[in-house]
Amino acid sequence: MNDRPVLLGAVADDFTGATDLAALMARAGLSVSLRIGVPKGDPVSDADCEVVALKIRTEPVQQAVAEALAALDWLQAIGAGAFFWKYCSTFDSTPTGNIGPVAEAMMAQLNCDQTVYCPSFPENGRTVFQGHMFVGEELLSDSPMRNHPLTPMTDSSLLRLLAPQVTKPVGLVNRRVITGGIKSVQERLQNLKDDGCQHIILDAINDDDLNVLGAAVASLKLVTGGSAIALPLVRALSGATASRRETTEHAAIENTPLILSGSCSAMTRKQVARFAQSHAAFQLNPLDLAKDGNALQQAKHWLGSQPPGSAKMIYATADPDEVKQAQSQLGRDKAGQVVEDALAELAQTALQTGHRRFVVAGGESSGAVTKALAVDQLRIGKEIAPGVPWTFARTGEFDIALALKSGNFGNESFFEQALEVLQR
Ligand code: ADP
């Protein structure tokens, strides 16, 4: 247990989702710590908020529930006062789970008989009205999410999506109730509870709605949702708590930056092209990497020949045609794997040769680099772009800064901005 309470303990179903959540909580001026997997060792924390990042979005239900409960055990052991279950803002799940089963298992462990579901993220175009999810102006089921390879979303009704995933009735607090204010929401939740409704979907179409909801549900033991509701929620939980956030943490971290990009998304391609125009850049080719160790050696040699303090980038980012070509020769998994392995090894080499500030583009790529750097806890710092904060970590004897960006996040000058944010 700590000498001061952890306000909120969160379990996130994937890694970049956890970073996104942590960034939103940090906007409230609170100190936020992100753990990669359930921490081992003594359960201690000196942060206001703790987020445990898991990788359970599409795991079999039993396994997802077991991992989420292990994370919850740890969050209870550090004395967290309230709990959060974070999933995707488009409610990504299959008819068997895992959003509902994990929520129900957490409720049982926390001994609570009602929770709310608030995936809405208006800033990113995800809204919920009369229990129906919209992506921009389209219903979820008309959006590209209907073709998602792992979790195709072919229904937009969150009530219908959630009902088969849980054993107790599902209800709704609609927008009309929310416009009535905090008391109106709380009364509706109480009425639903009296009717035996344990799982309550929350409408929300803008940040004002979220502000009302955050305050209205702050007394619940467990809140579930996307990352957006977490900001008003932690604001309500922290009340007058003075900011404990350390904003000058990066000052001690040497300014030796390296950008590693393994994302091939449209936005990352623009970011890479722009950065390469005015900075040293080295391109990795998966076909060369798969041949022998020479390509990787060349990359290491190139890295070693750059002044440590200069901004530089190593990237495998390529156009769809090049990616297709690599995949058709190596197979999709192998092409991805050789790139991820190379980025991981280059990150280790960079660390050994004095690099301390890393920007990584790509969700999977971020996972590979973080693992290679043997990082298990990130403290959340300044936000570079919505949902992408600088984070600070200790690896061995070194303090490092890491910015982990999933594919389409940030605008064209993201890499420049990222490096610039730490100069201030
Ligand atoms: P995003 O967040 O954009 O999805 P990820 O890092 O999660 O980015 O995924 C990108 C995947 O593409 C990784 O597995 C990476 O290794 C792979 N990859 C990167 N460059 C290439 C390339 N040139 N050819 C084939 N695959 C690549």
Tab-separated table of C-alpha atoms and ligand atoms in Angstrom:
chain	number	residue	atom	x	y	z
A	1	MET	CA	0.000	0.000	0.000
A	2	ASN	CA	1.067	3.600	-0.581
A	3	ASP	CA	1.086	6.513	1.756
A	4	ARG	CA	-1.170	8.385	-0.675
A	5	PRO	CA	-4.037	6.835	-2.582
A	6	VAL	CA	-4.023	5.825	-6.227
A	7	LEU	CA	-7.168	7.492	-7.568
A	8	LEU	CA	-7.856	5.176	-10.478
A	9	GLY	CA	-6.516	1.801	-11.554
A	10	ALA	CA	-7.173	0.812	-15.159
A	11	VAL	CA	-6.951	-2.404	-17.148
A	12	ALA	CA	-6.515	-1.855	-20.909
A	13	ASP	CA	-7.128	-4.522	-23.539
A	14	ASP	CA	-4.253	-3.479	-25.811
A	15	PHE	CA	-0.999	-1.572	-25.724
A	16	THR	CA	-1.599	1.545	-27.819
A	17	GLY	CA	-5.058	1.811	-26.240
A	18	ALA	CA	-3.356	1.893	-22.854
A	19	THR	CA	-1.047	4.705	-23.996
A	20	ASP	CA	-3.996	6.637	-25.362
A	21	LEU	CA	-5.857	6.237	-22.045
A	22	ALA	CA	-2.798	7.246	-20.032
A	23	ALA	CA	-2.347	10.361	-22.194
A	24	LEU	CA	-5.942	11.429	-21.596
A	25	MET	CA	-5.604	10.956	-17.823
A	26	ALA	CA	-2.386	12.965	-17.824
A	27	ARG	CA	-4.270	15.873	-19.440
A	28	ALA	CA	-5.968	16.295	-16.068
A	29	GLY	CA	-2.541	17.195	-14.659
A	30	LEU	CA	-2.193	13.921	-12.760
A	31	SER	CA	0.798	11.609	-12.600
A	32	VAL	CA	0.131	8.486	-14.628
A	33	SER	CA	2.093	5.251	-14.700
A	34	LEU	CA	1.640	2.614	-17.398
A	35	ARG	CA	2.678	-0.989	-16.755
A	36	ILE	CA	3.374	-3.353	-19.603
A	37	GLY	CA	1.702	-6.523	-18.405
A	38	VAL	CA	0.852	-7.269	-14.772
A	39	PRO	CA	3.786	-6.083	-12.665
A	40	LYS	CA	5.768	-8.647	-10.738
A	41	GLY	CA	7.219	-7.931	-7.339
A	42	ASP	CA	5.850	-5.787	-4.525
A	43	PRO	CA	2.628	-3.956	-5.382
A	44	VAL	CA	3.675	-0.341	-4.939
A	45	SER	CA	2.871	2.838	-6.820
A	46	ASP	CA	3.543	6.516	-6.336
A	47	ALA	CA	1.321	7.653	-9.221
A	48	ASP	CA	-2.179	9.155	-9.156
A	49	CYS	CA	-3.336	6.742	-11.852
A	50	GLU	CA	-2.053	3.318	-12.852
A	51	VAL	CA	-2.787	1.671	-16.200
A	52	VAL	CA	-1.987	-2.000	-16.809
A	53	ALA	CA	-1.611	-2.719	-20.531
A	54	LEU	CA	-2.668	-6.217	-21.596
A	55	LYS	CA	-3.102	-7.752	-25.036
A	56	ILE	CA	-6.488	-9.436	-24.629
A	57	ARG	CA	-8.827	-7.842	-27.173
A	58	THR	CA	-9.165	-10.995	-29.226
A	59	GLU	CA	-7.862	-13.615	-26.797
A	60	PRO	CA	-10.172	-16.511	-25.866
A	61	VAL	CA	-12.665	-15.289	-23.239
A	62	GLN	CA	-11.380	-17.373	-20.337
A	63	GLN	CA	-7.825	-16.245	-20.864
A	64	ALA	CA	-8.837	-12.589	-21.250
A	65	VAL	CA	-10.845	-12.755	-18.027
A	66	ALA	CA	-8.015	-14.455	-16.130
A	67	GLU	CA	-5.475	-11.847	-17.247
A	68	ALA	CA	-7.798	-8.936	-16.509
A	69	LEU	CA	-8.489	-10.290	-13.021
A	70	ALA	CA	-4.766	-10.704	-12.352
A	71	ALA	CA	-4.303	-7.050	-13.322
A	72	LEU	CA	-7.235	-6.090	-11.096
A	73	ASP	CA	-5.686	-8.049	-8.183
A	74	TRP	CA	-2.569	-5.940	-8.557
A	75	LEU	CA	-4.515	-2.672	-8.800
A	76	GLN	CA	-6.438	-3.611	-5.658
A	77	ALA	CA	-3.187	-4.495	-3.894
A	78	ILE	CA	-1.767	-1.017	-4.556
A	79	GLY	CA	-4.921	0.396	-2.993
A	80	ALA	CA	-6.575	1.990	-6.023
A	81	GLY	CA	-9.806	3.727	-5.025
A	82	ALA	CA	-11.720	3.144	-8.268
A	83	PHE	CA	-11.263	1.012	-11.363
A	84	PHE	CA	-11.547	1.331	-15.130
A	85	TRP	CA	-11.838	-1.244	-17.919
A	86	LYS	CA	-10.572	0.237	-21.191
A	87	TYR	CA	-11.455	-1.126	-24.618
A	88	CYS	CA	-11.623	0.343	-28.096
A	89	SER	CA	-13.821	3.355	-28.840
A	90	THR	CA	-15.458	1.352	-31.628
A	91	PHE	CA	-16.409	-1.386	-29.132
A	92	ASP	CA	-14.249	-3.941	-30.969
A	93	SER	CA	-15.291	-7.373	-29.799
A	94	THR	CA	-16.843	-10.600	-31.005
A	95	PRO	CA	-20.312	-11.901	-29.951
A	96	THR	CA	-18.580	-13.934	-27.234
A	97	GLY	CA	-16.550	-11.092	-25.809
A	98	ASN	CA	-14.344	-9.859	-24.369
A	99	ILE	CA	-15.841	-6.537	-23.265
A	100	GLY	CA	-18.831	-7.963	-21.381
A	101	PRO	CA	-17.225	-11.018	-19.761
A	102	VAL	CA	-14.261	-9.013	-18.453
A	103	ALA	CA	-16.580	-6.296	-17.084
A	104	GLU	CA	-18.758	-8.876	-15.356
A	105	ALA	CA	-15.771	-10.683	-13.858
A	106	MET	CA	-14.311	-7.400	-12.595
A	107	MET	CA	-17.702	-6.457	-11.090
A	108	ALA	CA	-17.829	-9.790	-9.263
A	109	GLN	CA	-14.316	-9.347	-7.892
A	110	LEU	CA	-15.113	-5.765	-6.830
A	111	ASN	CA	-18.444	-6.814	-5.413
A	112	CYS	CA	-20.417	-4.181	-7.322
A	113	ASP	CA	-23.786	-4.618	-8.995
A	114	GLN	CA	-23.751	-1.949	-11.700
A	115	THR	CA	-21.286	-0.564	-14.208
A	116	VAL	CA	-21.438	1.747	-17.215
A	117	TYR	CA	-20.125	1.462	-20.796
A	118	CYS	CA	-18.952	4.681	-22.399
A	119	PRO	CA	-16.907	4.067	-25.573
A	120	SER	CA	-17.726	7.509	-27.029
A	121	PHE	CA	-14.690	9.578	-28.157
A	122	PRO	CA	-16.133	12.720	-29.812
A	123	GLU	CA	-12.689	14.254	-30.526
A	124	ASN	CA	-12.002	11.227	-32.744
A	125	GLY	CA	-15.485	11.134	-34.296
A	126	ARG	CA	-16.869	8.252	-32.225
A	127	THR	CA	-20.246	9.115	-30.725
A	128	VAL	CA	-23.142	7.184	-29.211
A	129	PHE	CA	-26.784	8.246	-29.598
A	130	GLN	CA	-29.815	6.239	-28.405
A	131	GLY	CA	-27.394	3.402	-27.787
A	132	HIS	CA	-26.117	3.413	-31.379
A	133	MET	CA	-22.467	3.956	-32.227
A	134	PHE	CA	-21.467	6.343	-34.999
A	135	VAL	CA	-18.054	6.690	-36.651
A	136	GLY	CA	-18.057	10.196	-38.094
A	137	GLU	CA	-21.455	10.511	-39.768
A	138	GLU	CA	-21.827	6.784	-40.404
A	139	LEU	CA	-23.299	4.085	-38.257
A	140	LEU	CA	-20.573	1.775	-36.974
A	141	SER	CA	-22.011	-1.034	-39.100
A	142	ASP	CA	-21.673	1.117	-42.258
A	143	SER	CA	-18.105	2.195	-41.434
A	144	PRO	CA	-14.933	0.373	-42.531
A	145	MET	CA	-15.088	-1.408	-39.150
A	146	ARG	CA	-17.636	-3.757	-40.682
A	147	ASN	CA	-14.706	-5.360	-42.565
A	148	HIS	CA	-12.224	-5.551	-39.700
A	149	PRO	CA	-10.274	-8.806	-40.051
A	150	LEU	CA	-10.569	-9.822	-36.384
A	151	THR	CA	-13.596	-8.016	-34.981
A	152	PRO	CA	-16.028	-7.122	-37.811
A	153	MET	CA	-18.670	-4.735	-36.410
A	154	THR	CA	-21.888	-5.420	-38.322
A	155	ASP	CA	-24.335	-4.062	-35.735
A	156	SER	CA	-24.352	-0.495	-34.373
A	157	SER	CA	-26.576	-1.072	-31.360
A	158	LEU	CA	-24.351	-1.306	-28.298
A	159	LEU	CA	-27.245	-2.822	-26.356
A	160	ARG	CA	-27.551	-5.648	-28.873
A	161	LEU	CA	-23.775	-6.056	-29.025
A	162	LEU	CA	-23.365	-6.222	-25.268
A	163	ALA	CA	-26.414	-8.339	-24.342
A	164	PRO	CA	-25.025	-11.713	-25.539
A	165	GLN	CA	-21.723	-10.999	-23.769
A	166	VAL	CA	-23.191	-10.659	-20.259
A	167	THR	CA	-25.538	-12.617	-17.978
A	168	LYS	CA	-27.516	-9.677	-16.518
A	169	PRO	CA	-29.839	-7.144	-18.228
A	170	VAL	CA	-28.462	-4.259	-20.277
A	171	GLY	CA	-29.892	-0.711	-20.086
A	172	LEU	CA	-29.342	2.759	-21.507
A	173	VAL	CA	-28.841	6.277	-20.198
A	174	ASN	CA	-29.791	8.283	-23.241
A	175	ARG	CA	-28.827	11.785	-24.280
A	176	ARG	CA	-32.106	13.299	-23.087
A	177	VAL	CA	-31.279	12.169	-19.582
A	178	ILE	CA	-27.716	13.459	-19.905
A	179	THR	CA	-28.866	16.947	-20.916
A	180	GLY	CA	-30.708	16.982	-17.576
A	181	GLY	CA	-27.325	17.048	-15.800
A	182	ILE	CA	-25.435	14.995	-13.230
A	183	LYS	CA	-28.391	14.369	-10.880
A	184	SER	CA	-30.606	13.291	-13.749
A	185	VAL	CA	-28.014	10.696	-14.836
A	186	GLN	CA	-27.571	9.436	-11.290
A	187	GLU	CA	-31.315	9.064	-10.785
A	188	ARG	CA	-31.658	7.136	-14.021
A	189	LEU	CA	-28.799	4.832	-13.029
A	190	GLN	CA	-30.506	4.209	-9.671
A	191	ASN	CA	-33.839	3.439	-11.352
A	192	LEU	CA	-32.142	1.017	-13.699
A	193	LYS	CA	-30.367	-0.618	-10.774
A	194	ASP	CA	-33.700	-1.002	-8.951
A	195	ASP	CA	-34.956	-2.799	-12.069
A	196	GLY	CA	-31.991	-5.173	-11.916
A	197	CYS	CA	-30.103	-3.563	-14.814
A	198	GLN	CA	-26.403	-4.034	-14.167
A	199	HIS	CA	-24.851	-3.090	-17.514
A	200	ILE	CA	-25.621	0.437	-18.651
A	201	ILE	CA	-24.692	1.904	-22.022
A	202	LEU	CA	-24.093	5.675	-21.945
A	203	ASP	CA	-24.922	7.967	-24.844
A	204	ALA	CA	-22.461	10.832	-25.462
A	205	ILE	CA	-22.107	12.984	-28.551
A	206	ASN	CA	-19.741	15.693	-27.314
A	207	ASP	CA	-17.328	16.584	-24.545
A	208	ASP	CA	-20.047	18.364	-22.553
A	209	ASP	CA	-21.903	15.058	-22.326
A	210	LEU	CA	-18.708	13.364	-21.176
A	211	ASN	CA	-18.156	16.019	-18.511
A	212	VAL	CA	-21.627	15.396	-17.076
A	213	LEU	CA	-21.120	11.634	-17.226
A	214	GLY	CA	-17.619	11.702	-15.709
A	215	ALA	CA	-18.960	13.510	-12.664
A	216	ALA	CA	-22.113	11.369	-12.516
A	217	VAL	CA	-20.296	8.019	-12.472
A	218	ALA	CA	-17.315	8.996	-10.302
A	219	SER	CA	-18.883	7.221	-7.324
A	220	LEU	CA	-19.038	3.860	-9.145
A	221	LYS	CA	-16.427	1.266	-8.216
A	222	LEU	CA	-15.990	0.285	-11.882
A	223	VAL	CA	-16.386	2.372	-15.027
A	224	THR	CA	-15.759	0.932	-18.491
A	225	GLY	CA	-15.211	2.624	-21.824
A	226	GLY	CA	-12.883	4.204	-24.337
A	227	SER	CA	-10.248	6.658	-23.222
A	228	ALA	CA	-12.269	9.888	-23.567
A	229	ILE	CA	-14.504	9.396	-20.507
A	230	ALA	CA	-11.371	8.861	-18.394
A	231	LEU	CA	-10.420	12.561	-18.492
A	232	PRO	CA	-13.599	13.938	-16.880
A	233	LEU	CA	-13.685	10.879	-14.630
A	234	VAL	CA	-10.222	11.457	-13.145
A	235	ARG	CA	-10.974	15.190	-12.925
A	236	ALA	CA	-14.016	14.342	-10.826
A	237	LEU	CA	-12.060	11.828	-8.751
A	238	SER	CA	-9.141	14.155	-8.099
A	239	GLY	CA	-11.350	17.104	-7.091
A	240	ALA	CA	-9.012	19.676	-5.605
A	241	THR	CA	-5.954	17.423	-5.673
A	242	ALA	CA	-2.993	19.567	-6.612
A	243	SER	CA	-1.043	18.517	-9.668
A	244	ARG	CA	1.706	16.071	-8.869
A	245	ARG	CA	2.845	15.752	-12.406
A	246	GLU	CA	6.527	16.228	-13.052
A	247	THR	CA	6.846	18.277	-16.191
A	248	THR	CA	10.603	18.652	-16.261
A	249	GLU	CA	11.388	14.953	-16.097
A	250	HIS	CA	12.890	14.928	-19.574
A	251	ALA	CA	15.509	17.525	-18.698
A	252	ALA	CA	17.725	14.784	-17.250
A	253	ILE	CA	17.469	12.608	-20.340
A	254	GLU	CA	20.267	13.168	-22.810
A	255	ASN	CA	19.224	14.703	-26.093
A	256	THR	CA	20.324	11.839	-28.328
A	257	PRO	CA	17.288	11.070	-30.474
A	258	LEU	CA	16.427	8.238	-32.852
A	259	ILE	CA	13.242	7.676	-34.826
A	260	LEU	CA	12.363	4.070	-35.673
A	261	SER	CA	9.446	3.560	-38.030
A	262	GLY	CA	7.859	0.208	-38.873
A	263	SER	CA	4.391	1.522	-39.664
A	264	CYS	CA	3.266	1.588	-43.311
A	265	SER	CA	0.037	3.474	-42.675
A	266	ALA	CA	-0.840	6.434	-44.886
A	267	MET	CA	-0.072	9.052	-42.221
A	268	THR	CA	3.228	7.471	-41.189
A	269	ARG	CA	4.332	7.389	-44.830
A	270	LYS	CA	3.789	11.147	-45.020
A	271	GLN	CA	5.594	11.699	-41.724
A	272	VAL	CA	8.584	9.622	-42.835
A	273	ALA	CA	8.786	11.336	-46.241
A	274	ARG	CA	8.682	14.759	-44.635
A	275	PHE	CA	11.276	13.998	-41.966
A	276	ALA	CA	13.648	12.396	-44.499
A	277	GLN	CA	13.675	15.617	-46.546
A	278	SER	CA	15.685	17.440	-43.929
A	279	HIS	CA	17.247	14.769	-41.686
A	280	ALA	CA	19.543	11.776	-41.963
A	281	ALA	CA	17.492	8.681	-42.762
A	282	PHE	CA	18.223	5.018	-43.473
A	283	GLN	CA	15.742	2.673	-45.136
A	284	LEU	CA	15.430	-0.992	-44.191
A	285	ASN	CA	14.261	-3.400	-46.848
A	286	PRO	CA	12.633	-6.619	-45.594
A	287	LEU	CA	13.878	-8.604	-48.606
A	288	ASP	CA	17.493	-7.664	-47.787
A	289	LEU	CA	16.953	-8.245	-44.080
A	290	ALA	CA	15.638	-11.749	-44.771
A	291	LYS	CA	18.703	-12.703	-46.871
A	292	ASP	CA	21.508	-12.598	-44.316
A	293	GLY	CA	22.837	-10.388	-41.550
A	294	ASN	CA	24.462	-7.882	-43.905
A	295	ALA	CA	21.553	-5.485	-44.215
A	296	LEU	CA	21.240	-5.184	-40.461
A	297	GLN	CA	25.004	-4.702	-40.120
A	298	GLN	CA	24.850	-1.874	-42.645
A	299	ALA	CA	22.080	-0.213	-40.683
A	300	LYS	CA	24.089	-0.498	-37.477
A	301	HIS	CA	27.142	0.882	-39.216
A	302	TRP	CA	25.113	3.801	-40.561
A	303	LEU	CA	23.746	4.494	-37.086
A	304	GLY	CA	27.257	4.406	-35.621
A	305	SER	CA	28.461	6.919	-38.213
A	306	GLN	CA	25.882	9.564	-37.218
A	307	PRO	CA	26.609	12.126	-34.516
A	308	PRO	CA	24.648	10.909	-31.441
A	309	GLY	CA	23.087	14.321	-30.824
A	310	SER	CA	21.670	14.681	-34.334
A	311	ALA	CA	18.084	13.761	-35.193
A	312	LYS	CA	18.032	10.632	-37.370
A	313	MET	CA	15.595	8.001	-38.560
A	314	ILE	CA	15.687	4.337	-39.491
A	315	TYR	CA	12.552	3.169	-41.249
A	316	ALA	CA	11.011	0.209	-43.038
A	317	THR	CA	7.947	2.287	-43.899
A	318	ALA	CA	7.070	1.680	-47.537
A	319	ASP	CA	4.296	2.183	-50.075
A	320	PRO	CA	1.600	-0.508	-50.462
A	321	ASP	CA	3.277	-1.806	-53.665
A	322	GLU	CA	6.618	-2.361	-51.951
A	323	VAL	CA	4.910	-3.960	-48.957
A	324	LYS	CA	2.994	-6.285	-51.288
A	325	GLN	CA	6.192	-7.228	-53.070
A	326	ALA	CA	7.953	-8.087	-49.806
A	327	GLN	CA	4.914	-10.003	-48.575
A	328	SER	CA	4.530	-11.991	-51.783
A	329	GLN	CA	8.165	-13.116	-51.598
A	330	LEU	CA	8.459	-13.680	-47.849
A	331	GLY	CA	4.878	-14.176	-46.719
A	332	ARG	CA	3.035	-11.575	-44.690
A	333	ASP	CA	4.162	-12.724	-41.234
A	334	LYS	CA	7.817	-13.214	-42.142
A	335	ALA	CA	8.001	-9.793	-43.826
A	336	GLY	CA	6.611	-8.175	-40.666
A	337	GLN	CA	8.781	-10.249	-38.385
A	338	VAL	CA	12.129	-9.471	-40.041
A	339	VAL	CA	11.342	-5.761	-39.815
A	340	GLU	CA	10.241	-5.959	-36.178
A	341	ASP	CA	13.324	-8.011	-35.258
A	342	ALA	CA	15.585	-5.501	-37.013
A	343	LEU	CA	13.969	-2.517	-35.288
A	344	ALA	CA	14.261	-4.313	-31.949
A	345	GLU	CA	17.954	-5.038	-32.440
A	346	LEU	CA	18.672	-1.527	-33.696
A	347	ALA	CA	16.947	-0.095	-30.621
A	348	GLN	CA	19.247	-2.159	-28.399
A	349	THR	CA	22.320	-1.054	-30.352
A	350	ALA	CA	21.161	2.554	-30.179
A	351	LEU	CA	20.742	2.321	-26.420
A	352	GLN	CA	24.229	0.877	-26.024
A	353	THR	CA	25.680	3.641	-28.205
A	354	GLY	CA	24.161	6.425	-26.143
A	355	HIS	CA	20.710	7.068	-27.629
A	356	ARG	CA	18.174	8.019	-24.993
A	357	ARG	CA	15.206	9.532	-26.825
A	358	PHE	CA	13.225	7.168	-29.043
A	359	VAL	CA	10.244	7.854	-31.258
A	360	VAL	CA	8.644	4.669	-32.592
A	361	ALA	CA	5.955	4.579	-35.277
A	362	GLY	CA	3.657	1.550	-35.478
A	363	GLY	CA	1.671	-0.372	-32.859
A	364	GLU	CA	3.401	-3.721	-33.383
A	365	SER	CA	6.703	-1.967	-33.949
A	366	SER	CA	6.295	-0.120	-30.641
A	367	GLY	CA	5.642	-3.428	-28.897
A	368	ALA	CA	8.794	-4.956	-30.399
A	369	VAL	CA	11.007	-1.978	-29.478
A	370	THR	CA	9.620	-1.631	-25.956
A	371	LYS	CA	10.243	-5.324	-25.353
A	372	ALA	CA	13.765	-5.106	-26.760
A	373	LEU	CA	14.536	-2.174	-24.485
A	374	ALA	CA	13.307	-4.266	-21.522
A	375	VAL	CA	10.925	-1.577	-20.362
A	376	ASP	CA	8.088	-2.610	-18.048
A	377	GLN	CA	6.853	0.737	-16.752
A	378	LEU	CA	6.257	4.034	-18.519
A	379	ARG	CA	5.553	7.315	-16.769
A	380	ILE	CA	3.410	9.578	-18.905
A	381	GLY	CA	4.706	13.004	-19.872
A	382	LYS	CA	3.732	15.744	-22.292
A	383	GLU	CA	1.294	14.963	-25.082
A	384	ILE	CA	2.755	15.400	-28.596
A	385	ALA	CA	-0.484	14.786	-30.505
A	386	PRO	CA	-3.895	13.643	-29.207
A	387	GLY	CA	-3.339	10.222	-27.657
A	388	VAL	CA	0.449	10.191	-28.114
A	389	PRO	CA	2.435	11.322	-25.090
A	390	TRP	CA	6.140	11.272	-24.404
A	391	THR	CA	6.766	8.606	-21.805
A	392	PHE	CA	9.711	8.067	-19.490
A	393	ALA	CA	11.205	4.783	-18.443
A	394	ARG	CA	14.186	3.184	-16.782
A	395	THR	CA	16.026	0.367	-18.476
A	396	GLY	CA	18.987	-1.133	-16.664
A	397	GLU	CA	21.059	1.842	-15.584
A	398	PHE	CA	19.624	4.263	-18.167
A	399	ASP	CA	16.750	6.756	-18.090
A	400	ILE	CA	15.113	7.019	-21.483
A	401	ALA	CA	12.234	8.819	-23.182
A	402	LEU	CA	9.918	6.962	-25.547
A	403	ALA	CA	7.154	8.217	-27.821
A	404	LEU	CA	5.040	5.361	-29.160
A	405	LYS	CA	2.746	6.239	-32.031
A	406	SER	CA	0.278	3.909	-33.652
A	407	GLY	CA	-0.079	4.126	-37.424
A	408	ASN	CA	-2.481	6.915	-38.218
A	409	PHE	CA	-1.908	9.157	-35.210
A	410	GLY	CA	-0.354	12.607	-35.479
A	411	ASN	CA	-0.096	14.980	-38.419
A	412	GLU	CA	2.569	15.227	-41.113
A	413	SER	CA	5.167	16.936	-38.958
A	414	PHE	CA	4.711	14.554	-36.014
A	415	PHE	CA	8.367	13.476	-35.811
A	416	GLU	CA	9.653	17.053	-35.787
A	417	GLN	CA	7.007	17.989	-33.219
A	418	ALA	CA	7.912	15.030	-31.030
A	419	LEU	CA	11.569	16.036	-30.849
A	420	GLU	CA	10.620	19.674	-30.387
A	421	VAL	CA	8.315	19.007	-27.433
A	422	LEU	CA	11.271	17.751	-25.400
A	423	GLN	CA	13.400	20.818	-26.225
A	424	ARG	CA	11.025	23.100	-24.384
B	1	ADP	P1	0.564	0.313	-37.662
B	1	ADP	O1	0.379	0.926	-36.285
B	1	ADP	O2	0.640	1.335	-38.745
B	1	ADP	O3	-0.408	-0.797	-37.922
B	1	ADP	P2	2.508	-1.712	-36.995
B	1	ADP	O4	3.914	-1.542	-36.524
B	1	ADP	O5	1.500	-2.169	-35.972
B	1	ADP	O6	2.047	-0.338	-37.666
B	1	ADP	O7	2.430	-2.742	-38.180
B	1	ADP	C1	3.167	-2.628	-39.320
B	1	ADP	C2	3.677	-4.003	-39.713
B	1	ADP	O8	4.228	-3.922	-41.031
B	1	ADP	C3	4.796	-4.485	-38.805
B	1	ADP	O9	4.655	-5.863	-38.551
B	1	ADP	C4	6.039	-4.209	-39.633
B	1	ADP	O10	7.102	-5.073	-39.300
B	1	ADP	C5	5.547	-4.469	-41.028
B	1	ADP	N1	6.344	-3.805	-42.060
B	1	ADP	C6	7.018	-2.645	-41.941
B	1	ADP	N2	7.626	-2.306	-43.089
B	1	ADP	C7	7.340	-3.274	-43.968
B	1	ADP	C8	7.680	-3.485	-45.341
B	1	ADP	N3	8.444	-2.615	-46.002
B	1	ADP	N4	7.208	-4.578	-45.946
B	1	ADP	C9	6.415	-5.450	-45.266
B	1	ADP	N5	6.052	-5.313	-43.975
B	1	ADP	C10	6.514	-4.227	-43.328
